[in-house]
PDB file of C-alpha atoms in Angstrom:
ATOM      1  CA  MET A  10      85.421-213.532 -75.830  1.00  0.00           C
ATOM      2  CA  HIS A  11      83.517-210.465 -74.673  1.00  0.00           C
ATOM      3  CA  ARG A  12      84.368-209.124 -71.229  1.00  0.00           C
ATOM      4  CA  LEU A  13      80.802-209.529 -69.985  1.00  0.00           C
ATOM      5  CA  THR A  14      80.658-213.159 -71.116  1.00  0.00           C
ATOM      6  CA  ALA A  15      84.001-213.859 -69.461  1.00  0.00           C
ATOM      7  CA  ALA A  16      82.850-212.213 -66.239  1.00  0.00           C
ATOM      8  CA  VAL A  17      79.663-214.272 -66.130  1.00  0.00           C
ATOM      9  CA  LEU A  18      81.521-217.517 -66.793  1.00  0.00           C
ATOM     10  CA  ALA A  19      84.241-216.701 -64.287  1.00  0.00           C
ATOM     11  CA  SER A  20      81.761-215.948 -61.539  1.00  0.00           C
ATOM     12  CA  GLY A  21      79.990-219.234 -62.147  1.00  0.00           C
ATOM     13  CA  LEU A  22      76.598-217.682 -62.803  1.00  0.00           C
ATOM     14  CA  VAL A  23      74.146-217.772 -65.660  1.00  0.00           C
ATOM     15  CA  LEU A  24      71.275-215.312 -65.592  1.00  0.00           C
ATOM     16  CA  SER A  25      68.145-216.458 -67.365  1.00  0.00           C
ATOM     17  CA  GLY A  26      64.948-214.468 -67.177  1.00  0.00           C
ATOM     18  CA  GLY A  27      66.158-212.635 -64.066  1.00  0.00           C
ATOM     19  CA  VAL A  28      66.755-215.869 -62.142  1.00  0.00           C
ATOM     20  CA  ALA A  29      70.267-216.931 -61.154  1.00  0.00           C
ATOM     21  CA  LEU A  30      70.876-220.562 -62.010  1.00  0.00           C
ATOM     22  CA  ALA A  31      73.615-222.726 -60.576  1.00  0.00           C
ATOM     23  CA  ARG A  32      76.713-222.869 -62.733  1.00  0.00           C
ATOM     24  CA  PRO A  33      78.823-225.996 -62.239  1.00  0.00           C
ATOM     25  CA  ALA A  34      82.595-225.814 -61.964  1.00  0.00           C
ATOM     26  CA  THR A  35      85.197-228.539 -61.558  1.00  0.00           C
ATOM     27  CA  TYR A  36      88.457-227.946 -59.707  1.00  0.00           C
ATOM     28  CA  GLN A  37      91.586-230.092 -59.660  1.00  0.00           C
ATOM     29  CA  CYS A  38      92.963-230.390 -56.132  1.00  0.00           C
ATOM     30  CA  GLY A  39      96.413-231.909 -56.166  1.00  0.00           C
ATOM     31  CA  GLU A  40      97.007-234.715 -58.625  1.00  0.00           C
ATOM     32  CA  ASP A  41      94.287-237.154 -57.625  1.00  0.00           C
ATOM     33  CA  ARG A  42      91.236-235.222 -56.465  1.00  0.00           C
ATOM     34  CA  GLU A  43      88.497-233.432 -58.384  1.00  0.00           C
ATOM     35  CA  VAL A  44      85.960-231.248 -56.634  1.00  0.00           C
ATOM     36  CA  LYS A  45      82.677-230.243 -58.251  1.00  0.00           C
ATOM     37  CA  ILE A  46      80.834-227.137 -57.111  1.00  0.00           C
ATOM     38  CA  ASP A  47      77.600-225.499 -58.247  1.00  0.00           C
ATOM     39  CA  PHE A  48      77.736-221.759 -57.552  1.00  0.00           C
ATOM     40  CA  THR A  49      74.806-219.366 -57.147  1.00  0.00           C
ATOM     41  CA  PRO A  50      74.994-215.800 -55.791  1.00  0.00           C
ATOM     42  CA  ARG A  51      74.171-216.912 -52.233  1.00  0.00           C
ATOM     43  CA  LYS A  52      75.172-220.567 -52.001  1.00  0.00           C
ATOM     44  CA  ALA A  53      77.601-223.165 -53.244  1.00  0.00           C
ATOM     45  CA  GLN A  54      76.738-226.856 -53.519  1.00  0.00           C
ATOM     46  CA  LEU A  55      79.921-228.826 -52.866  1.00  0.00           C
ATOM     47  CA  HIS A  56      79.989-232.353 -54.309  1.00  0.00           C
ATOM     48  CA  LEU A  57      82.548-234.604 -52.623  1.00  0.00           C
ATOM     49  CA  GLY A  58      82.320-238.229 -53.660  1.00  0.00           C
ATOM     50  CA  ASP A  59      78.807-239.382 -52.813  1.00  0.00           C
ATOM     51  CA  GLN A  60      78.097-236.506 -50.411  1.00  0.00           C
ATOM     52  CA  ASP A  61      76.741-233.026 -51.118  1.00  0.00           C
ATOM     53  CA  HIS A  62      77.202-230.050 -48.804  1.00  0.00           C
ATOM     54  CA  THR A  63      75.512-226.654 -49.055  1.00  0.00           C
ATOM     55  CA  LEU A  64      77.697-223.695 -48.125  1.00  0.00           C
ATOM     56  CA  GLN A  65      76.383-220.168 -47.526  1.00  0.00           C
ATOM     57  CA  ARG A  66      78.162-217.208 -49.066  1.00  0.00           C
ATOM     58  CA  ILE A  67      79.562-214.685 -46.636  1.00  0.00           C
ATOM     59  CA  LYS A  68      80.552-211.109 -47.410  1.00  0.00           C
ATOM     60  CA  SER A  69      83.938-210.667 -48.990  1.00  0.00           C
ATOM     61  CA  ALA A  70      85.091-207.774 -51.146  1.00  0.00           C
ATOM     62  CA  ARG A  71      87.611-209.719 -53.230  1.00  0.00           C
ATOM     63  CA  ASP A  72      86.498-213.319 -53.629  1.00  0.00           C
ATOM     64  CA  GLY A  73      83.719-215.876 -53.317  1.00  0.00           C
ATOM     65  CA  HIS A  74      83.786-217.022 -49.706  1.00  0.00           C
ATOM     66  CA  TYR A  75      81.411-219.819 -48.663  1.00  0.00           C
ATOM     67  CA  VAL A  76      81.072-221.716 -45.372  1.00  0.00           C
ATOM     68  CA  ASN A  77      79.224-224.587 -43.750  1.00  0.00           C
ATOM     69  CA  ARG A  78      80.442-224.455 -40.163  1.00  0.00           C
ATOM     70  CA  LYS A  79      78.349-227.417 -39.036  1.00  0.00           C
ATOM     71  CA  ALA A  80      79.939-229.755 -41.604  1.00  0.00           C
ATOM     72  CA  GLY A  81      83.343-228.072 -41.218  1.00  0.00           C
ATOM     73  CA  TYR A  82      83.768-226.840 -44.809  1.00  0.00           C
ATOM     74  CA  GLU A  83      84.978-223.495 -46.080  1.00  0.00           C
ATOM     75  CA  LEU A  84      85.897-222.528 -49.611  1.00  0.00           C
ATOM     76  CA  ILE A  85      87.372-219.392 -51.074  1.00  0.00           C
ATOM     77  CA  ALA A  86      87.189-219.027 -54.860  1.00  0.00           C
ATOM     78  CA  ASN A  87      89.152-216.320 -56.649  1.00  0.00           C
ATOM     79  CA  ARG A  88      89.931-216.168 -60.385  1.00  0.00           C
ATOM     80  CA  GLY A  89      90.186-219.851 -61.134  1.00  0.00           C
ATOM     81  CA  GLU A  90      91.873-220.640 -57.820  1.00  0.00           C
ATOM     82  CA  LEU A  91      90.109-222.373 -54.961  1.00  0.00           C
ATOM     83  CA  ARG A  92      91.144-222.918 -51.372  1.00  0.00           C
ATOM     84  CA  LEU A  93      89.123-225.679 -49.705  1.00  0.00           C
ATOM     85  CA  ARG A  94      89.256-226.249 -45.959  1.00  0.00           C
ATOM     86  CA  GLU A  95      87.919-229.459 -44.469  1.00  0.00           C
ATOM     87  CA  GLY A  96      88.178-229.188 -40.723  1.00  0.00           C
ATOM     88  CA  LYS A  97      91.838-228.346 -40.090  1.00  0.00           C
ATOM     89  CA  SER A  98      93.189-229.495 -43.466  1.00  0.00           C
ATOM     90  CA  GLU A  99      93.394-227.209 -46.478  1.00  0.00           C
ATOM     91  CA  VAL A 100      93.995-227.902 -50.168  1.00  0.00           C
ATOM     92  CA  GLN A 101      94.729-225.575 -53.082  1.00  0.00           C
ATOM     93  CA  CYS A 102      92.798-226.230 -56.286  1.00  0.00           C
ATOM     94  CA  LYS A 103      92.747-224.893 -59.838  1.00  0.00           C
ATOM     95  CA  LEU A 104      89.746-224.501 -62.104  1.00  0.00           C
ATOM     96  CA  LYS A 105      89.662-227.339 -64.589  1.00  0.00           C
ATOM     97  CA  ILE A 106      88.961-226.111 -68.100  1.00  0.00           C
ATOM     98  CA  THR A 107      87.354-228.650 -70.416  1.00  0.00           C
ATOM     99  CA  PRO A 108      87.104-228.100 -74.159  1.00  0.00           C
TER     100      PRO A 108
END
């Protein structure tokens, strides 16, 4: 796989005609929970069960850091790893690769 292709896939973005489209990703959190997220350069759409939450990206030099303070969600994505905070609880997740 070319480095550029890998970088685009890893960041969760697809550029088409100069417009950034949401790139879905699924993470496995523990043994029994899957989290689906659509990433764009400025936002992440977090899908939890039947609820969707929009998180805004905040500046971070090393990772994708998104927050929705009103709903109490924060996520930090870095190289296939995801840390999801819901209020005071936090879970570690891994990117789920599907063939």
